[in-house]
Structures are given as structure tokens and as C-alpha cells.
Coordinates of C-alpha atoms in Angstrom, one line a residue:
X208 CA -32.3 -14.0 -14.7
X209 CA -31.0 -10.9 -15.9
X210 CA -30.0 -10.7 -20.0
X211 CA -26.4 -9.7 -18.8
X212 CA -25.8 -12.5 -16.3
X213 CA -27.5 -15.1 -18.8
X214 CA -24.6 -13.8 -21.5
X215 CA -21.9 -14.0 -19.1
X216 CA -22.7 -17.8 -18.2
X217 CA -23.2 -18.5 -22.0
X218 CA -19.4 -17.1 -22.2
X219 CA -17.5 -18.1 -18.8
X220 CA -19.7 -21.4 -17.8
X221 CA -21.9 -21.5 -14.8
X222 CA -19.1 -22.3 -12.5
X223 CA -17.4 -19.1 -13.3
X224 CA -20.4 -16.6 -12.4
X225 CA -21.8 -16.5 -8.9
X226 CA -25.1 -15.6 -7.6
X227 CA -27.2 -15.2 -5.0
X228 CA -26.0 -16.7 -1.8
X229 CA -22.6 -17.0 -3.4
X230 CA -21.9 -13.7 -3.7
X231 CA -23.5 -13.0 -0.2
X232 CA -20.8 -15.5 1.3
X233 CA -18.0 -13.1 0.5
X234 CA -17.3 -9.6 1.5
X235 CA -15.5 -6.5 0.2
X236 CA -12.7 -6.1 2.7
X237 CA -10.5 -8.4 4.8
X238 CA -11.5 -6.9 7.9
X239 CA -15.5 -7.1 7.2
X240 CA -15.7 -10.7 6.6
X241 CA -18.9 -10.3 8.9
X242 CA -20.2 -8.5 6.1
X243 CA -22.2 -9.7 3.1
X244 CA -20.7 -8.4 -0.1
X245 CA -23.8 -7.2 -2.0
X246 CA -23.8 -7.1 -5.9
X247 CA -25.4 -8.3 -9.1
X248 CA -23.2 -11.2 -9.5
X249 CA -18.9 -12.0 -9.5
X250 CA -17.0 -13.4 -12.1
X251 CA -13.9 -15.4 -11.7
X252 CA -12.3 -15.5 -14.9
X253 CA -9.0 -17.1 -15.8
X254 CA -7.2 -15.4 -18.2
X255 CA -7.0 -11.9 -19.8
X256 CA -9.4 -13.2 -22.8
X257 CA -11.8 -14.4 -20.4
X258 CA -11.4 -10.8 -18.9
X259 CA -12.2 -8.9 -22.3
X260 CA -15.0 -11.0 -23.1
X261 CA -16.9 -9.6 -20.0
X262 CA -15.7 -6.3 -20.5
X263 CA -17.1 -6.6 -24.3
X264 CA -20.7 -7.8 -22.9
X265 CA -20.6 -5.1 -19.8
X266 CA -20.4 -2.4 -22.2
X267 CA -22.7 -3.8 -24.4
X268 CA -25.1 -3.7 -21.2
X269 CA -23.8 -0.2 -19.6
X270 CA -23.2 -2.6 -16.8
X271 CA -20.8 -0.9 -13.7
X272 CA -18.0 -3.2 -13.2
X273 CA -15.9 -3.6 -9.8
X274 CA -12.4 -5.4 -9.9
X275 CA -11.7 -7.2 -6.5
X276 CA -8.4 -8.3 -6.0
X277 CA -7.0 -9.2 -2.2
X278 CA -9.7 -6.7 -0.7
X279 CA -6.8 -5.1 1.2
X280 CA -7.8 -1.2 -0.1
X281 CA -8.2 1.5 3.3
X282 CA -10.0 4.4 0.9
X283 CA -12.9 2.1 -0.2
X284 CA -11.8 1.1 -3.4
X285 CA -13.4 -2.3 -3.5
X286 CA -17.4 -1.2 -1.6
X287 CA -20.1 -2.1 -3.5
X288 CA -23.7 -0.2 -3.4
X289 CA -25.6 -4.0 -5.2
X290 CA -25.5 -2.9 -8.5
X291 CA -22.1 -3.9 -9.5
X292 CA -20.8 -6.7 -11.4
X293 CA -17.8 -7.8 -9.4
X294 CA -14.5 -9.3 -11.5
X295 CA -12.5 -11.1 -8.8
X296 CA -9.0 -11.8 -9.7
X297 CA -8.4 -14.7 -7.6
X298 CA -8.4 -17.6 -10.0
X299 CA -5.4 -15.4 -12.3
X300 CA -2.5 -16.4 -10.0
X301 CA 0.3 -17.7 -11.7
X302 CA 3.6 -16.6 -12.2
X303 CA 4.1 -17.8 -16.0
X304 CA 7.2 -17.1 -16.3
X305 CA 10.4 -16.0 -13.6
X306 CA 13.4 -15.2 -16.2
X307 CA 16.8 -15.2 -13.4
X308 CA 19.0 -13.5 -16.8
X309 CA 17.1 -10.6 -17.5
X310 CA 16.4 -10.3 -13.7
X311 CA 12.1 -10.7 -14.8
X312 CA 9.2 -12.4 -13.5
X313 CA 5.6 -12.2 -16.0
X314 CA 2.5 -12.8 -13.6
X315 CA -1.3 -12.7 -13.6
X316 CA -2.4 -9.9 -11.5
X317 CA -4.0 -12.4 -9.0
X318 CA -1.3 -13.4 -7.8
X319 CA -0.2 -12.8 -3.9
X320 CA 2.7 -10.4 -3.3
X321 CA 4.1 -12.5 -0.5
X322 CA 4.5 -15.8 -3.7
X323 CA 6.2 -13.7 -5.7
X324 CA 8.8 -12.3 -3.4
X325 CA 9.0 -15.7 -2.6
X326 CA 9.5 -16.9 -6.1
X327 CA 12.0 -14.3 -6.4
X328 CA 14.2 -15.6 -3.4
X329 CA 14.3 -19.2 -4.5
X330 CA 16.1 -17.7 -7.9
X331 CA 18.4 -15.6 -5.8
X332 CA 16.7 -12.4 -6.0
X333 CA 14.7 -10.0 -4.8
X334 CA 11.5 -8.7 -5.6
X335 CA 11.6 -5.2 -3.0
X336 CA 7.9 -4.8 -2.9
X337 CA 6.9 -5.0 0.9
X338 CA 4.4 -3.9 3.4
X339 CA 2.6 -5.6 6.5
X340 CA -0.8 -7.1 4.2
X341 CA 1.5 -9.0 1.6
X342 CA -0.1 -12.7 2.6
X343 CA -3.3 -11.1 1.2
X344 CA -2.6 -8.4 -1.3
X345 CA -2.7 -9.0 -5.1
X346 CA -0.2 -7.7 -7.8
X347 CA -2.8 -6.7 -9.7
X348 CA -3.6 -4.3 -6.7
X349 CA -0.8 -3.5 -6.0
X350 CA 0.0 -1.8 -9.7
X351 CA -3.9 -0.3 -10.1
X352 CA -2.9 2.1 -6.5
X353 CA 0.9 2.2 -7.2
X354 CA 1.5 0.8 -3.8
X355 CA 4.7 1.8 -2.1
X356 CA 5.3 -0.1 1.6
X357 CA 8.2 -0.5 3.6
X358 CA 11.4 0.1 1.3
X359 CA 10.5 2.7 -1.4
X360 CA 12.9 5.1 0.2
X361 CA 15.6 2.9 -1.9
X362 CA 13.6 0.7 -4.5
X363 CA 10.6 3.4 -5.7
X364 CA 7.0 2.8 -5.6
X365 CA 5.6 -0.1 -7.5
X366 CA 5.6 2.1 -10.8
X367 CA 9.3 2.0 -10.1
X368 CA 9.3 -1.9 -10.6
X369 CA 6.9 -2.5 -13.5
X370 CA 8.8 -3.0 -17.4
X371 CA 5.3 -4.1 -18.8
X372 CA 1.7 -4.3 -18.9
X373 CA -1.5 -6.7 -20.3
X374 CA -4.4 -4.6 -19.3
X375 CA -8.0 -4.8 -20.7
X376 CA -10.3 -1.7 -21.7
X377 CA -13.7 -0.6 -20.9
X378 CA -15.0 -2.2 -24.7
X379 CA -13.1 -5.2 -24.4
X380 CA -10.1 -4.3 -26.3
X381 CA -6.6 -6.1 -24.8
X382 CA -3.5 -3.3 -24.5
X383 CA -0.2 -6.0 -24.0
X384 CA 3.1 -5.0 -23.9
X385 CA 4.6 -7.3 -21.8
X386 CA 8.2 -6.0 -22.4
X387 CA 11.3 -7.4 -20.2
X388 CA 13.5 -4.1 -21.2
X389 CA 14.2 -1.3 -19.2
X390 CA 14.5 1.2 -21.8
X391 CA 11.7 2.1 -24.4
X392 CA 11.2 6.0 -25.4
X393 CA 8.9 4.4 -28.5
X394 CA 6.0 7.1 -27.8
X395 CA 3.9 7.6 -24.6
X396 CA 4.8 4.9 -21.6
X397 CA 1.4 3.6 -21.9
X398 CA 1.9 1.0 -18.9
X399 CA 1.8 4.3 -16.6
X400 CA -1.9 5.0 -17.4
X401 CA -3.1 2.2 -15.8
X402 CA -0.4 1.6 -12.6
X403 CA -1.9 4.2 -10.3
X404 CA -5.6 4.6 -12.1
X405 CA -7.5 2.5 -9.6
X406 CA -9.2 0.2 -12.0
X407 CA -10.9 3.5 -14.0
X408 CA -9.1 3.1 -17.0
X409 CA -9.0 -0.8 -17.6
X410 CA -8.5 -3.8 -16.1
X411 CA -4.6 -4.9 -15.6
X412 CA -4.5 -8.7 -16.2
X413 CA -0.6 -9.5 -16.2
X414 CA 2.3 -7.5 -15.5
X415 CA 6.3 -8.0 -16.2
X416 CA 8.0 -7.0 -12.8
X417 CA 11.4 -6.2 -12.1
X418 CA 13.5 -8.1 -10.1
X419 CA 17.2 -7.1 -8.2
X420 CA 20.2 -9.3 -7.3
X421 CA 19.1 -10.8 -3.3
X422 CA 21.1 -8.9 -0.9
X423 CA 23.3 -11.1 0.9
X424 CA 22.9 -9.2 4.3
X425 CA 20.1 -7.6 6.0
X426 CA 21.1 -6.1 9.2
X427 CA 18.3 -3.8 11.5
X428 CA 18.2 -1.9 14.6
X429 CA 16.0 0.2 16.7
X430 CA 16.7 3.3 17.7
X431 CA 15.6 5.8 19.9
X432 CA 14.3 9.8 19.8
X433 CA 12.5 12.9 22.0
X434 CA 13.5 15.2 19.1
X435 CA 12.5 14.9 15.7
X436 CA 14.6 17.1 13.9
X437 CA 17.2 14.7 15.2
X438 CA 15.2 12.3 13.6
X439 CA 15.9 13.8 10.2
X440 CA 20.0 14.5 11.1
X441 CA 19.8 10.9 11.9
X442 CA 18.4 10.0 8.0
X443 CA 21.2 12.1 6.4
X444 CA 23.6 10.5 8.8
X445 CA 22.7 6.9 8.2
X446 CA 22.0 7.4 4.4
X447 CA 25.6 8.8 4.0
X448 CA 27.0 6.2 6.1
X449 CA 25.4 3.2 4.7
X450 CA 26.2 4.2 1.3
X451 CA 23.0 3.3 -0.2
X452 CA 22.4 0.1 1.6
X453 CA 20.0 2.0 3.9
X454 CA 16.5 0.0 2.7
X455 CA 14.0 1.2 5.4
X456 CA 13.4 3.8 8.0
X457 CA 10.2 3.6 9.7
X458 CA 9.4 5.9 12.3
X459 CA 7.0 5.1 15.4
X460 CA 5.3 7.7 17.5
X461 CA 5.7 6.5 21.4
X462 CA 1.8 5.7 21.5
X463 CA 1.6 3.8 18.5
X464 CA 5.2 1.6 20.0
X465 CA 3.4 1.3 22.9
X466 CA 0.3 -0.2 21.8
X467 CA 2.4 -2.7 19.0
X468 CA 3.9 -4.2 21.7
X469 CA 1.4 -4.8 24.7
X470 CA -1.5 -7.0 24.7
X471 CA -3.0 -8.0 22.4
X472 CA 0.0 -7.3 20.6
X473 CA 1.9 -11.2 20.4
X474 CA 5.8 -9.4 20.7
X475 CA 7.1 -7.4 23.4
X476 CA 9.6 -4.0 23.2
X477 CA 12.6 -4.3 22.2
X478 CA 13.5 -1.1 23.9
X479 CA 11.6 0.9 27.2
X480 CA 8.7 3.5 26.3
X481 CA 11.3 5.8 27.4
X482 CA 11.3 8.1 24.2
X483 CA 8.7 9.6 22.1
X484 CA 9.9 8.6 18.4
X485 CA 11.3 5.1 17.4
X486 CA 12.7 4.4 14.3
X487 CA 13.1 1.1 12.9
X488 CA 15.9 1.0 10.0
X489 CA 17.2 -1.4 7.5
X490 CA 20.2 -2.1 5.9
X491 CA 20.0 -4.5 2.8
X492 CA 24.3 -5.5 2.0
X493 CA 26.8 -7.9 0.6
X494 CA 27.8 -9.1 3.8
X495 CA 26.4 -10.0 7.0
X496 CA 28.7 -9.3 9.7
X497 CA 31.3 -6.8 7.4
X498 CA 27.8 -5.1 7.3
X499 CA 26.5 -5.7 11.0
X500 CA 29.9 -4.1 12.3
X501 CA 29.7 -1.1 9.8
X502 CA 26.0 -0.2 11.2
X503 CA 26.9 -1.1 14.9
X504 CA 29.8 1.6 14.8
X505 CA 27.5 3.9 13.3
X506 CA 25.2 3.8 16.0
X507 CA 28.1 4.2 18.1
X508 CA 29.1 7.2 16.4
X509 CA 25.7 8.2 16.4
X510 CA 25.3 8.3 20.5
X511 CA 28.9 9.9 20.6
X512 CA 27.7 12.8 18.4
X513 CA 24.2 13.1 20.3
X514 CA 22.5 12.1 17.7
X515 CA 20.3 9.5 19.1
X516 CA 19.8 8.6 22.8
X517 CA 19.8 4.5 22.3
X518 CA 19.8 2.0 20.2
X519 CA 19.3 -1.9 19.9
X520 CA 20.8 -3.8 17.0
X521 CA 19.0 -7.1 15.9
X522 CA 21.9 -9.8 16.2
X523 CA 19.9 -13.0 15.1
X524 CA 17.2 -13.9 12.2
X525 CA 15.0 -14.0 15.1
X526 CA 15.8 -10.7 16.0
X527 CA 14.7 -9.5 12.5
X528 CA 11.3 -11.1 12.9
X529 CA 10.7 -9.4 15.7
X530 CA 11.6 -6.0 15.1
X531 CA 9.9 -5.9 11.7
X532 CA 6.6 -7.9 13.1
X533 CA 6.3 -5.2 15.6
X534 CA 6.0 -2.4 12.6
X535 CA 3.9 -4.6 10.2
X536 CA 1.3 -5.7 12.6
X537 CA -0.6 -2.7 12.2
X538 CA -4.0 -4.6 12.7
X539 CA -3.2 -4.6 16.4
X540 CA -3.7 -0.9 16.4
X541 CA -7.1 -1.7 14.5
X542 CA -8.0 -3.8 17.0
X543 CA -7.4 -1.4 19.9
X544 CA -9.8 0.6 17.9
X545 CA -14.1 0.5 18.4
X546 CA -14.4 2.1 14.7
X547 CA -11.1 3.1 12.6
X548 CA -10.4 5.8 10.6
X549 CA -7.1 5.6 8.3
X550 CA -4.7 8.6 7.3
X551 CA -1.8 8.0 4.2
X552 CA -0.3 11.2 3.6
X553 CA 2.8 12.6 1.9
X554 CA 4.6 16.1 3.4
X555 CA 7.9 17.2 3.3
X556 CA 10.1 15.7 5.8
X557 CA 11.0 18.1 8.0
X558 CA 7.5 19.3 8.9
X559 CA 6.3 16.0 9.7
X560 CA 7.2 15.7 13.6
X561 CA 5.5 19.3 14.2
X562 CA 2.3 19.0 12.1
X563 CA 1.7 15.1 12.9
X564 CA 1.7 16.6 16.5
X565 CA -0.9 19.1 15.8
X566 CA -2.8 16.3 13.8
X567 CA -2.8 14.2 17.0
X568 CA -3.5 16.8 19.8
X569 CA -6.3 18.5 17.6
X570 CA -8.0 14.9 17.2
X571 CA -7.6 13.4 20.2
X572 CA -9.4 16.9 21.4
X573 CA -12.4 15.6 19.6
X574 CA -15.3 14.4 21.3
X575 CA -15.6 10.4 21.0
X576 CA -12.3 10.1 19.6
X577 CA -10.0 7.5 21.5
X578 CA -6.6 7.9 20.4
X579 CA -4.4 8.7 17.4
X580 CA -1.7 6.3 16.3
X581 CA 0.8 8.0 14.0
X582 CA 3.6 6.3 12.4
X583 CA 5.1 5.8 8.5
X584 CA 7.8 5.8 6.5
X585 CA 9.5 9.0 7.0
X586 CA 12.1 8.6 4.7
X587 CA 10.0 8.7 1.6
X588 CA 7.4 11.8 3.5
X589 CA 5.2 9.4 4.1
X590 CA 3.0 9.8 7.2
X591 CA 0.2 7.5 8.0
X592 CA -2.4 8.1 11.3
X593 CA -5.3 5.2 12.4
X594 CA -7.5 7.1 14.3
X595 CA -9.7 5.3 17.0
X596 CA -13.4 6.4 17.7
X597 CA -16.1 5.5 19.8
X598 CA -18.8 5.9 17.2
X599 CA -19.4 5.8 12.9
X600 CA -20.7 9.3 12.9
X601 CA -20.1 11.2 9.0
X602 CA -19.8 14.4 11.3
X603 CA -17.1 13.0 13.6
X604 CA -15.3 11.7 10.5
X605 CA -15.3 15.2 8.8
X606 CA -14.1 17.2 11.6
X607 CA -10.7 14.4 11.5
X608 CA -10.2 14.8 8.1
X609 CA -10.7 18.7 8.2
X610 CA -8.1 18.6 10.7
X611 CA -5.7 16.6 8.6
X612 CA -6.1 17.5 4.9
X613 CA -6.8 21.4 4.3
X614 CA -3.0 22.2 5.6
X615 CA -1.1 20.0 3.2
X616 CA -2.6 22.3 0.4
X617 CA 0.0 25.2 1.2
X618 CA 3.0 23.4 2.0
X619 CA 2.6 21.0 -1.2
X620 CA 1.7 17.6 0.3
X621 CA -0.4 14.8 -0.8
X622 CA -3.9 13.6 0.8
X623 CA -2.7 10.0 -0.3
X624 CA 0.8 9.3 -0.2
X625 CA 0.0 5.3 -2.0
X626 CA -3.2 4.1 -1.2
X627 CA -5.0 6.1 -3.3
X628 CA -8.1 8.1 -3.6
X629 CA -10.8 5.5 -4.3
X630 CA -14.4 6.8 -2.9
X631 CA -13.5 8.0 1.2
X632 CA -11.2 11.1 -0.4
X633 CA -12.4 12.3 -3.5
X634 CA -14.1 15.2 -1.8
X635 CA -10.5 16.2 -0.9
X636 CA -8.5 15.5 -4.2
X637 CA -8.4 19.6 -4.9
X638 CA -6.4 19.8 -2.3
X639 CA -2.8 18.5 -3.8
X640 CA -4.6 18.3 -7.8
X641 CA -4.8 21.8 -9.8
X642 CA -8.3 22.3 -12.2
X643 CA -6.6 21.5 -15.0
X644 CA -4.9 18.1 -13.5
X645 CA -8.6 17.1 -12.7
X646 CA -9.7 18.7 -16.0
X647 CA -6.9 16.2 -17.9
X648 CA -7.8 13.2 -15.6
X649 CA -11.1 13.3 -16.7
X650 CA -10.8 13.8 -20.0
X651 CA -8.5 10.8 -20.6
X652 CA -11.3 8.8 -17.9
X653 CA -13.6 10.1 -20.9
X654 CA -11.5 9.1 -24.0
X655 CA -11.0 5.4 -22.5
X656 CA -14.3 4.4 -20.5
X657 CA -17.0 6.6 -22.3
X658 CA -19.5 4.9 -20.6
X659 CA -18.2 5.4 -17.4
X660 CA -18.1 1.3 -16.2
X661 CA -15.0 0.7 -15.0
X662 CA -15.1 1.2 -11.1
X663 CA -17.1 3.8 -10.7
X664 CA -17.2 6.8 -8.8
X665 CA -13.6 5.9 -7.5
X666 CA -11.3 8.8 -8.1
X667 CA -14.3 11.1 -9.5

């Protein structure tokens, strides 16, 4: 038995360190389960001292550490190579504290995204943090790739919706500010270095969130496209209209509406595949049919003026369900896929429609290349592709992302819009980072993990 693992059981307790066939029983991502996770040992520790104390004993040992959290990461964030010691964050999931007066809630960063918007709605409010993997996904994930989701266009990425931080560093050392105020020029933001860092700058252990009053409405509709730059008079429109109640607006490429609701798909459309763009909106209000009237008239205006060519309004809770099940259920386009390759980009907003169309005739040219699915949340820029192939070939997968990447350089886009860089884009980070950004990201990567532990190789 290694010195290192025979240190970490002397500290944690044998039930708290896994080996062997233990740690071959898990896996790295939620869609490999079939696949052995392959590393020196995980560590389940329970608190943020529990956390230092293997961070104090992996630098002691030079040993590479990899945080694992709800294993929902698309850029390889959470592979292993079977060197690593893995820190899994599963056993840190409570919610210590939810504080309805200063509109806070203090949890572990274990704990599932879908318990604490949950936990938010049984005190009346909301916690606007939302995307299609929240059953699985971890806060503590969340924060390390400054996630974004379905409603940023109004609430901001997670960064938006941290006050404070209890993070651990390479050597040990605990940084905790676990602050409930909004406002605090004292000095550098610290908190910010580590929401967005990917794990390579310490370990975040508990985080203060911020909460909002729960809307007391939430009205949606789809609504139906063959133009796109009617796509974007239709945001202004509805954004003015809605006076700032306008939450979501997700936009669906005919193909990708197509496949989310056929077999194997479990809903069916809500509207014909008739058009080539569907968007899917949201309006969170104060009152449910004041607010149901104000969008239907809107749509009605919006058909009058030419806007849009139909619409469909969702008139029951049920009716909710099954409009935003049809946009979260992104595994169904996964599954329509032999081998997956996944796109999260950010580009201005009017130049999506045409590039995204280049994107998808350019791929789908490719040899052994099934299909494209493009959709995202347009609102925010955000444009995300799930490209199907027939075979894992490191050639094939170049040729897609030299298709996709090298053109947001000019136009000032972003080769991940929030999922991050982890290890599948590094080789592209030049493309929306300047030398001296790099030059600056590695020199504070230096000044806080000298010894280079904390999930490496992500990033750089």
C-alpha cells in the first residue's frame, strides 16, 4: 500500500478511502457508467477540514488530485489517466443553512442543484439556476465551470448568484468568506478566482447562494420561424413587451425539434415540423392569468406584424412540463447518436442563424458524420451543436472542431460559452484568450498550486 494512501486512511478512516474494486465500480461520467473509473484511490470526505487535510498530505506527496462532483462535465473535466487521487464530493450535501430574510441559502458543494431549487421553493423563493442535468449536477460544479443553463438571459451565470465562498488550496490552506451581503469592494473579490477555474486553483467546499422572491406566474409558449433575423426582431419585441419578465428563450433548429419529439423521444410536438427555427420562451410574473393574457396578445401582435408565423401558448402546468421536457431532454439527441461530439459556444447574436448554418452543412459534409443538432439559448449568444458520428476517430473529431472554432476568433466569440475548457479544448483556448490572458492565467495557476496538483492538465 502506497505511503500516500496509508496517510489518507490514518486521517479519513478506512471507510472514507476506496480502493481497488471500489474505485473500479464507479465511472467518470453519467453517460459511461459502463466504464471503470481508473485511479489510485477516491476519497469521500465530509467536511471542508476533512478536504484540507488531504490536500495538506497530496502536496506533501506531489500527488495529482481530481475533484468529482455529479460527473455531468461535456469537455472532460472529470477523465482520469489511473494516476489520480479522486476527491468525490458526494458525501458534502447539505444545505446548512436557507436564511428566507436576507433572501440566502449556505450549502456544501455536494449538494444537487435540483434540492436546492427545491429548498428554495418551499421558502417561497427562487433559486434561477436551471438546465436539463439538475437531478445529477452538484453546486460545487456548478460554481468551479460558472455554469449558465436555461435563464441567464435574465438572472446571470452562476457567478451572478454566488455572495460567498469556503474553498481549499493546493497546501491545504482553507480561504472562507461565506458572506450573505451583496456589496463588498474590501480588496480583490477573491470568490471570483475560484467560480469558473475548473478545480485548478482549489477546491470549493461550501458556497453562500443568492436567492430571488418566487415568481408567482410562469407562463410559456412555442413559437414558430423560417427566418432568423426574425428570430432576433422577435427577442427585442418580446423583451420590450414583457418588461423584464422574459426568463428564457431557447431556440431549436427544425432537426434538433424533430428528433426531441419522435421516438425515442417520450413527448410529442407541440407544433408541426412545418418551420425551421422554434423558440421556446418564458415569462417568469406576478400573476398568472394578468400575465398569460399580456403574452397571449403579444403573440397576437406578433402574427399581425409578421413577426412570427405561429405560435402555441402552454395553458396548463402540464403544458409547462411538456414544453420545457422537450428542450431539456437533450440525452435523446445523445442517444440518436453512435459516438457524440458536443459544441457550447458564445457569438454575437445576430450571426448565429448564418454561421450555425455553415457549421451544420460543412459537418454533415463530412465523411461518417450522421447529423448535426444545433440549438441554445440565443438570448444570452449562446449556441450549442451535438454532433453524431459513425466512428471515434481523433481525425474525424479535428476536421468538426476546425470547422467550428477557428471563425469565432475574428468576430470575438467564445469556444465555451459555460462548460468550460477542461482537457477536449485546451488546444483551442488561443482562439478567444490573448498571450497575455494565458500568460496571467498561468501565472496566478503558478502563485496558488506551485506544484501543479489540483486537476491537472484541465485548462492548460
Amino acid at each position: 500500500m502506497d505511503d500516500i494512501v496509508k496517510a489518507l486512511i490514518t486521517v479519513l478512516g478506512k471507510h472514507k478511502v476506496l480502493l481497488g474494486t471500489a474505485v473500479k465500480e464507479r465511472y467518470h461520467h453519467i453517460w459511461h457508467t459502463d466504464t471503470p473509473l481508473h485511479a489510485k484511490a477516491v476519497v469521500l470526505p465530509r467536511t471542508t477540514e476533512e478536504v484540507a487535510a488531504i490536500l495538506k498530505i497530496c502536496h506533501q506527496y506531489n500527488q495529482q488530485v481530481l475533484v468529482h462532483g455529479g460527473l455531468t462535465n461535456l469537455v472532460g473535466g472529470t477523465e482520469t489517466n489511473g494516476e489520480e487521487l479522486i476527491i468525490s464530493m458526494e458525501k458534502m450535501n447539505s444545505i446548512e443553512e436557507v436564511d428566507a430574510k436576507s433572501r440566502t441559502m449556505t450549502v456544501q458543494a455536494g449538494v444537487l442543484l435540483e434540492n436546492i431549487q427545491q429548498a428554495a421553493k418551499e421558502q417561497d423563493l427562487l433559486f434561477p439556476l436551471n438546465f436539463g442535468a439538475k437531478g445529477s449536477a452538484q453546486i460545487g460544479g456548478a460554481i468551479s465551470t460558472n455554469a449558465g443553463g436555461l435563464r441567464v438571459f435574465r438572472f446571470g451565470m452562476t457567478r451572478n448568484l454566488v455572495l460567498g465562498i469556503e474553498a481549499v488550496l493546493a497546501d491545504g490552506t482553507i480561504i472562507s468568506s461565506l458572506k450573505k451581503i451583496i456589496k463588498d469592494n474590501s480588496g480583490y473579490d477573491l470568490k471570483q478566482l475560484f467560480i469558473g477555474s475548473e478545480g485548478t486553483l482549489g477546491i470549493v467546499t461550501k458556497a453562500v447562494l443568492k436567492l430571488s422572491e418566487a415568481p408567482k406566474s410562469r407562463n410559456s409558449a412555442f413559437v414558430a420561424f423560417n427566418d432568423y433575423d426574425k428570430v432576433v426582431d422577435f427577442l427585442k419585441f418580446m423583451d420590450s413587451g414583457l418588461a423584464g419578465t422574459l426568463s428564457g428563450f431557447e431556440l431549436m433548429w427544425k432537426s434538433t425539434y424533430q428528433a426531441l419529439t419522435s421516438p425515442p423521444a417520450s413527448v410529442k410536438p407541440p407544433m408541426p415540423y412545418d418551420y425551421k427555427y422554434y423558440v421556446l420562451l418564458e415569462s417568469l410574473g406576478s400573476d398568472q392569468e394578468q400575465d398569460r393574457e399580456k403574452l397571449q396578445g403579444l403573440l397576437e401582435q406578433a402574427l399581425k406584424e409578421q413577426l412570427i408565423l405561429d405560435a402555441i401558448l402552454a395553458h396548463t402546468t402540464s403544458d409547462l412540463e411538456w414544453f420545457w421536457t422537450i428542450r431539456e431532454d437533450v440525452h435523446v439527441l445523445v442517444a440518436n447518436c453512435t459516438h457524440d461530439q458536443h459544441f457550447d459556444i458564445s457569438l454575437p447574436i445576430p450571426m448565429i442563424g448564418k454561421l450555425t448554418n455553415q457549421f451544420v452543412t460543412a459537418i454533415e459534409q463530412l465523411p461518417k458524420v450522421e447529423i448535426a443538432y444545433a440549438f441554445g439559448h440565443v438570448a444570452d449568444g449562446n449556441l450549442h451543436l451535438i454532433v453524431g458520428k459513425e466512428v471515434l476517430e481523433e481525425s474525424l473529431t479535428k476536421k468538426i472542431n476546425d470547422i467550428v472554432y477557428p471563425p469565432l476568433q475574428a468576430i470575438g466569440g467564445s469556444v465555451s460559452a459555460e462548460h468550460g475548457i477542461g482537457l477536449h479544448k485546451k488546444p483551442y483556448l488561443h482562439i478567444c484568450r490573448t498571450p497575455a490572458e494565458l500568460q496571467l492565467m498561468k501565472t496566478l495557476k503558478q502563485a496558488m498550486d506551485p506544484k501543479g496538483i489540483l486537476n491537472t492538465g484541465r485548462i492548460f
